[in-house]
mmCIF file of C-alpha atoms in Angstrom:
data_model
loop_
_atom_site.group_PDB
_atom_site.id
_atom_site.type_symbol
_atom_site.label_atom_id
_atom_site.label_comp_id
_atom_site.label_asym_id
_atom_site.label_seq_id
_atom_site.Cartn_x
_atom_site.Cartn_y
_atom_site.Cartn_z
ATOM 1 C CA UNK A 95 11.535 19.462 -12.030
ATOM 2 C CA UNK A 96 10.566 17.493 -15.177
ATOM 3 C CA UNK A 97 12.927 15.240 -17.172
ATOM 4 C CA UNK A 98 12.304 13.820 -20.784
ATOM 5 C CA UNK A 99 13.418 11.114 -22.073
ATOM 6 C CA UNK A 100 12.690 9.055 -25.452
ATOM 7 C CA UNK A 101 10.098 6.067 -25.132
ATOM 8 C CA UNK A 102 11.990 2.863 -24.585
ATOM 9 C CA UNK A 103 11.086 -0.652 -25.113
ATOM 10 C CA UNK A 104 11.768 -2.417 -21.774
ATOM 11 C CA UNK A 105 11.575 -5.971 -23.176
ATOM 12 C CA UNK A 106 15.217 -6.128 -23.495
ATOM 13 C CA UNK A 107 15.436 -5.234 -19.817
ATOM 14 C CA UNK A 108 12.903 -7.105 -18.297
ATOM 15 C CA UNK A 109 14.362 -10.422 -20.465
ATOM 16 C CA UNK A 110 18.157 -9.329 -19.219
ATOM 17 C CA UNK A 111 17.417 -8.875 -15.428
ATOM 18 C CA UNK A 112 14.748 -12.321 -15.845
ATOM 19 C CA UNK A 113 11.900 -9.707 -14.958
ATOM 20 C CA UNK A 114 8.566 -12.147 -15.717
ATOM 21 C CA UNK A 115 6.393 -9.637 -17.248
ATOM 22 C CA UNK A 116 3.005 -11.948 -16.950
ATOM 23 C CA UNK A 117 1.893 -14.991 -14.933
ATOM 24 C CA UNK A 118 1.161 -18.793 -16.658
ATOM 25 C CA UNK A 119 -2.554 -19.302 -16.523
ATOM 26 C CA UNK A 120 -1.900 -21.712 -14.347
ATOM 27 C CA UNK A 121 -1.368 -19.494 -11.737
ATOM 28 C CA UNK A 122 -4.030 -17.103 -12.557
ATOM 29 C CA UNK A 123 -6.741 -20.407 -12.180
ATOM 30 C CA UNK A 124 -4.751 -20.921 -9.093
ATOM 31 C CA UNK A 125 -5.346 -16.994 -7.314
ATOM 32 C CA UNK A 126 -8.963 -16.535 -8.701
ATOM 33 C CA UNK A 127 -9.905 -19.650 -6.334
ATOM 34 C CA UNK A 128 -7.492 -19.023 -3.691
ATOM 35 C CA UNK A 129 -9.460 -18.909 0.040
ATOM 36 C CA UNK A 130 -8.540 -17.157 3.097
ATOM 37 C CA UNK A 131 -6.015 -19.715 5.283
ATOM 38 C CA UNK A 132 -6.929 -17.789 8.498
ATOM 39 C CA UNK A 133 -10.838 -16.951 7.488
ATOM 40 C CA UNK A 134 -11.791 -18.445 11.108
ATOM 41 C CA UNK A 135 -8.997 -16.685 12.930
ATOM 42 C CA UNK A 136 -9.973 -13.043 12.060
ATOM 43 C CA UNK A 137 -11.418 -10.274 14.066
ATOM 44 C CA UNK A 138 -13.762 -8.731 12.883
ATOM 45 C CA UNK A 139 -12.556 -5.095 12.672
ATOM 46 C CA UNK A 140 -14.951 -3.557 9.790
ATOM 47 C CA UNK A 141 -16.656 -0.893 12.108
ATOM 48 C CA UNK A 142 -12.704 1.076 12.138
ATOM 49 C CA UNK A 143 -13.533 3.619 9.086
ATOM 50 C CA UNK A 144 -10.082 2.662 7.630
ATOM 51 C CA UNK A 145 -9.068 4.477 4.274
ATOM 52 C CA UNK A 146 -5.785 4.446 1.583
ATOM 53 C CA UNK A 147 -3.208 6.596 0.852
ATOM 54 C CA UNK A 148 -1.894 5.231 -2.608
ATOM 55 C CA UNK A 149 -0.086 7.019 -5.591
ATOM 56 C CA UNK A 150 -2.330 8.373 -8.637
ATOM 57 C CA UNK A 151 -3.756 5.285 -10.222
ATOM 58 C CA UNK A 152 -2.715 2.396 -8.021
ATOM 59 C CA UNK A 153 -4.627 -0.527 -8.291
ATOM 60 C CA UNK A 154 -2.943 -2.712 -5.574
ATOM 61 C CA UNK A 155 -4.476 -0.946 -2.365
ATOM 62 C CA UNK A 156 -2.058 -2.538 -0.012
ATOM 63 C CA UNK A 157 -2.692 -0.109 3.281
ATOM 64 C CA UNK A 158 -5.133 1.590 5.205
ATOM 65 C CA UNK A 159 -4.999 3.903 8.160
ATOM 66 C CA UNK A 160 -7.220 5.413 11.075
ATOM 67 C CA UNK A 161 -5.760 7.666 13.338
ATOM 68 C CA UNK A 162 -8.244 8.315 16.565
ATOM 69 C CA UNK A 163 -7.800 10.857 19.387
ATOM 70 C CA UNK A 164 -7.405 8.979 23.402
ATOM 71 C CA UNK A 165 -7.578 10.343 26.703
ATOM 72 C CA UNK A 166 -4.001 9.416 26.720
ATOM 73 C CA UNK A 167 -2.644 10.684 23.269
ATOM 74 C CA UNK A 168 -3.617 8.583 19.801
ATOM 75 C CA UNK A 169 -4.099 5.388 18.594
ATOM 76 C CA UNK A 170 -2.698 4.436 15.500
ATOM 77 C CA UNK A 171 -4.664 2.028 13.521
ATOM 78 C CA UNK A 172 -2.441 0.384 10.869
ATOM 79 C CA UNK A 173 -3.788 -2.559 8.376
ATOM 80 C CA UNK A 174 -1.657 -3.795 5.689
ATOM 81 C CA UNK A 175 -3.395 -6.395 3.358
ATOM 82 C CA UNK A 176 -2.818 -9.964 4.291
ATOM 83 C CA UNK A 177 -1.832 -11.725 0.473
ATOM 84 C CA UNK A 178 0.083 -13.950 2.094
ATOM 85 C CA UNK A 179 -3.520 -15.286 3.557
ATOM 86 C CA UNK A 180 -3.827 -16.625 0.118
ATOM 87 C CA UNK A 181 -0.853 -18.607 -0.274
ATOM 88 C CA UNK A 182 -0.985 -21.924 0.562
ATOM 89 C CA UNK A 183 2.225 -23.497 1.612
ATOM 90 C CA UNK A 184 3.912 -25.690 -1.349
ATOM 91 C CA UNK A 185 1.634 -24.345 -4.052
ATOM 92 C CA UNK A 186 2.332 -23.470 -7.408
ATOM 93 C CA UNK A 187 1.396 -19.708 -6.379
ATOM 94 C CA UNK A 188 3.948 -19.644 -3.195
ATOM 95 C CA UNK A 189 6.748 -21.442 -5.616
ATOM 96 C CA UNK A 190 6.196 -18.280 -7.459
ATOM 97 C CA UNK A 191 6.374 -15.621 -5.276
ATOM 98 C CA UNK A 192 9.643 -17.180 -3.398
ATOM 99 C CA UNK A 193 11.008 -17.086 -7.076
ATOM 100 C CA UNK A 194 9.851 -13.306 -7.563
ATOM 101 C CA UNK A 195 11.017 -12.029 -4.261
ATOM 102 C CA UNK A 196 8.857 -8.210 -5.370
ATOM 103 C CA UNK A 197 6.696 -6.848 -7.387
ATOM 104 C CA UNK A 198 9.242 -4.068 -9.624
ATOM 105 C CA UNK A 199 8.011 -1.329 -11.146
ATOM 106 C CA UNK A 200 9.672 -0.629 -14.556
ATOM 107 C CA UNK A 201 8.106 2.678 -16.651
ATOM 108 C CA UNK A 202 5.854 0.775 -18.615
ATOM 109 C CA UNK A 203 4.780 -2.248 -16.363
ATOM 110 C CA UNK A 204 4.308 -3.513 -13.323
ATOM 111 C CA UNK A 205 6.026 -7.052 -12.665
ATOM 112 C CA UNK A 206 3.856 -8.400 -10.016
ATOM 113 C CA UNK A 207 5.030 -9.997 -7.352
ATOM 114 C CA UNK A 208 1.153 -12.023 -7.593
ATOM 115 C CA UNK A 209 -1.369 -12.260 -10.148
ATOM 116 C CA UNK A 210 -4.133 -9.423 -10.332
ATOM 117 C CA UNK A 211 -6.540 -11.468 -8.964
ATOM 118 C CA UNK A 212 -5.561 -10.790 -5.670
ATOM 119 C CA UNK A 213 -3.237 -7.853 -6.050
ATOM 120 C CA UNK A 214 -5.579 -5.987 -7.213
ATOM 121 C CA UNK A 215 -8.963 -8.179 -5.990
ATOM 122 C CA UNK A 216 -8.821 -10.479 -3.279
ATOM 123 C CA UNK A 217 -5.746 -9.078 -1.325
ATOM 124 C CA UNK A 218 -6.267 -5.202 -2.259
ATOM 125 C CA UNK A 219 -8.055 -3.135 0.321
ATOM 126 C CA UNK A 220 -10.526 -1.757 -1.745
ATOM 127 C CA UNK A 221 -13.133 0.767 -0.563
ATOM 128 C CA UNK A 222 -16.461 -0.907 0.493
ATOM 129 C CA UNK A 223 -15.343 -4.655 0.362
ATOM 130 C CA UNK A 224 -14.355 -6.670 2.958
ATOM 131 C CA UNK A 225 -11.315 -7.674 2.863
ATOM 132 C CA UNK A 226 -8.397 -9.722 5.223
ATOM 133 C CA UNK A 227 -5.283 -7.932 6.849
ATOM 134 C CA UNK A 228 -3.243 -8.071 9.339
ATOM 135 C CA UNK A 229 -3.927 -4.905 11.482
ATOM 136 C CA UNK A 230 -1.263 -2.965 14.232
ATOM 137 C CA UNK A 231 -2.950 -0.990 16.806
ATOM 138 C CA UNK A 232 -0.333 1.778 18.313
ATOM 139 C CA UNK A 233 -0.557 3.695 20.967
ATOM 140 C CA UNK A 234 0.887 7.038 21.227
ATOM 141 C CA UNK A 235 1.612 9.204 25.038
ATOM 142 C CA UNK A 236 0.868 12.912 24.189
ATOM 143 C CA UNK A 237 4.212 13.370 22.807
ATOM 144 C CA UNK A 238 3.872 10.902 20.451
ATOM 145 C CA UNK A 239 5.748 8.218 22.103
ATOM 146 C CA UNK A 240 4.665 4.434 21.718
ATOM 147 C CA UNK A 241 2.704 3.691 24.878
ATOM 148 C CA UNK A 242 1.630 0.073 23.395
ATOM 149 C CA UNK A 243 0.531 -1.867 20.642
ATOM 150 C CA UNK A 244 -1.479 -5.018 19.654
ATOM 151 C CA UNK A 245 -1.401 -7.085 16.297
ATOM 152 C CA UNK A 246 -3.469 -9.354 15.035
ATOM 153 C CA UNK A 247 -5.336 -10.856 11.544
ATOM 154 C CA UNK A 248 -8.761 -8.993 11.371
ATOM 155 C CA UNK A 249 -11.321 -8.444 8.625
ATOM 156 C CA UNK A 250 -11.859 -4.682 7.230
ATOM 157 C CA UNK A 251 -13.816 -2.453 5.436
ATOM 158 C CA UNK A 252 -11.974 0.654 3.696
ATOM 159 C CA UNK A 253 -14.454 3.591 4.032
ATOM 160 C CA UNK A 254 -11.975 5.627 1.323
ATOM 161 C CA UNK A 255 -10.034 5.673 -1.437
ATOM 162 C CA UNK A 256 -7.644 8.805 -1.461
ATOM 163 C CA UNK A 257 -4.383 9.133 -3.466
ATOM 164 C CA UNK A 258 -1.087 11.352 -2.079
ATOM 165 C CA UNK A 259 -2.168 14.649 -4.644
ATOM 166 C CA UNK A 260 -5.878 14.273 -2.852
ATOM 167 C CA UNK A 261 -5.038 14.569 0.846
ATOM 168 C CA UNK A 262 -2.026 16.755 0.145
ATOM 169 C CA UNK A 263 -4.734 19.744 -0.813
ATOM 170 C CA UNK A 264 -7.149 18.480 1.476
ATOM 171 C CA UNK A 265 -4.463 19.259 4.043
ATOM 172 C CA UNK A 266 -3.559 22.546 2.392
ATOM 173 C CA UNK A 267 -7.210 23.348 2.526
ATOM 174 C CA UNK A 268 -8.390 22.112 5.777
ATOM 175 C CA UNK A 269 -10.495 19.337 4.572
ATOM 176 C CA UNK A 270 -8.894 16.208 5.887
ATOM 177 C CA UNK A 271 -11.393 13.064 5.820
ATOM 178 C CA UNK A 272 -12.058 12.587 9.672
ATOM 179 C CA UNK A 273 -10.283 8.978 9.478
ATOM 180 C CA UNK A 274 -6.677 11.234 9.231
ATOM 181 C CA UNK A 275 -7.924 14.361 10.401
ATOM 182 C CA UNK A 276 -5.141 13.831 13.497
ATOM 183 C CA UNK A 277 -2.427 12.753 10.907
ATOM 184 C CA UNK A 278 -0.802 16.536 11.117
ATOM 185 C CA UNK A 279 -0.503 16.418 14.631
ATOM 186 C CA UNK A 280 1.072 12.997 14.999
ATOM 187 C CA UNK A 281 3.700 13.305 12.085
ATOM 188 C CA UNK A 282 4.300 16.304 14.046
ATOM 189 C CA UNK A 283 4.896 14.595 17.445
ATOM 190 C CA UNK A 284 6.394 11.820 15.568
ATOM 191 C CA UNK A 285 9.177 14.230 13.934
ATOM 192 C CA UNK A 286 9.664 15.788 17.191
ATOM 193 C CA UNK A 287 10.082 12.337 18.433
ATOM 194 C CA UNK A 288 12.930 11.241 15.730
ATOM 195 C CA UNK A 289 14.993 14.580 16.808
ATOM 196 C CA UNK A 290 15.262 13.947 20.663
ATOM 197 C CA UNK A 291 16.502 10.487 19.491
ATOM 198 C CA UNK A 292 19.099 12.871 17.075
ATOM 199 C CA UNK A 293 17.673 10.655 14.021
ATOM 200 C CA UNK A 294 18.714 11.502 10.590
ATOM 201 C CA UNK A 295 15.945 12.713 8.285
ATOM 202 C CA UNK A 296 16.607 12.060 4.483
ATOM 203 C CA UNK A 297 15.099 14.272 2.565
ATOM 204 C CA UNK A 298 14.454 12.363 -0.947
ATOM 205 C CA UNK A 299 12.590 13.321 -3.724
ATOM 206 C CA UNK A 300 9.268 11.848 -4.878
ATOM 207 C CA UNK A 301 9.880 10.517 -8.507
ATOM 208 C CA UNK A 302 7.459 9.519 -11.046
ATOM 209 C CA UNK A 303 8.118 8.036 -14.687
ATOM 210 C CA UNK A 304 5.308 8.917 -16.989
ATOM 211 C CA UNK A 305 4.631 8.007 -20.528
ATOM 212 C CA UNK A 306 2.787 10.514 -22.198
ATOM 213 C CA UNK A 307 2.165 11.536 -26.330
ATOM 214 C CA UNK A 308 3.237 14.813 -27.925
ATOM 215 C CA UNK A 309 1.988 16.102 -30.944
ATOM 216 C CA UNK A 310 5.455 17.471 -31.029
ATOM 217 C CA UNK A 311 7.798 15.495 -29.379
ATOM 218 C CA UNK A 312 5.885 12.016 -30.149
ATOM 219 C CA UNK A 313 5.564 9.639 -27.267
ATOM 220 C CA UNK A 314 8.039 10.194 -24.552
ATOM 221 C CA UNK A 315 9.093 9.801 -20.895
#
């Protein structure tokens, strides 16, 4: 279902709610030379062909998966971009993020909870680049139950960069890349799972605000 609504000027908002629309340069300086704090702590974890699921047009690639088949069920490879590798404690940067809390996501901009240059550089997992994260290994008995698990900081290399629309009718069509080809079968188990433990399964909607231009309407929501 599609909704329309006049284009709005979100100023007002932002400024109301103290929403910081951009960063000081200051802090921009700060994130373009920020290092890795745990650079010498990492394993090295580049040879799992990782890849992200993001929304149409993302830019801050902030997860990557590989699913793998075991004698004993699956293993669940997990790796969620390690930003906060970039922080150093009692910087002008950290200061900034305690203040912001979130990055929110208003229809016509992104208030970041960091500056681009490592939202969307340093601490995005971009396909091809090394990059820091901190990476859960789970594994799953052939009913999908966790079995075990291990943590720890490691350096990867994204081997893809797919969006929700893109695997969706890969799926449909039996084209999976191989890194989630097992993703059917373990939401599957892991759905089966949630109902012998009588979970409750909210169904929400998937909503997206768009701003696009009609000859006819003019530029709308």
């Amino acid at each position: 279902m599609k909704l329309y609504a006049a284009a709005l000027d979100f100023d007002p908002v932002a400024h109301e709610f103290n929403v910081p629309r951009d960063f000081p340069t200051q802090l921009h300086e700060e994130a373009a030379s920020a290092q890795d704090l745990y650079s010498d702590q990492r394993e090295d974890l580049r040879e799992i062909p990782f890849v992200t699921i993001d929304p149409v047009g993302s830019r801050d690639l902030d997860q990557a998966v590989y699913i793998e088949k075991t004698t004993a069920g699956f293993r669940v490879h997990y790796a969620i971009a390690d930003v906060a590798a970039f922080i150093a404690p009692g910087s002008a940067l950290e200061q900034a993020s305690i203040e912001r809390g979130q990055t929110i996501y208003l229809p016509d901009f992104p208030a970041r909870l960091h500056p681009e240059e490592l939202s969307e550089g340093a601490g995005s997992l971009l396909q091809g680049e090394d990059r820091p994260a901190v990476v859960w290994s789970i594994d799953l008995d052939e009913l999908g139950e966790v079995s075990g698990f291990h943590v720890r900081r490691a350096l990867v290399n994204s081997r893809a960069r797919l969006d929700y629309d893109q695997a969706q009718q890969d799926l449909d069509n039996g084209l999976l890349h191989s890194s989630i080809e097992h993703l059917p079968t373990v939401g599957r188990l892991r759905q089966e799972s949630a109902l012998r433990r009588e979970a409750i399964n909210l169904s929400i909607p998937s909503q997206r605000v768009v701003r696009v231009a009609d000859e006819a309407a003019g530029e709308h929501y």
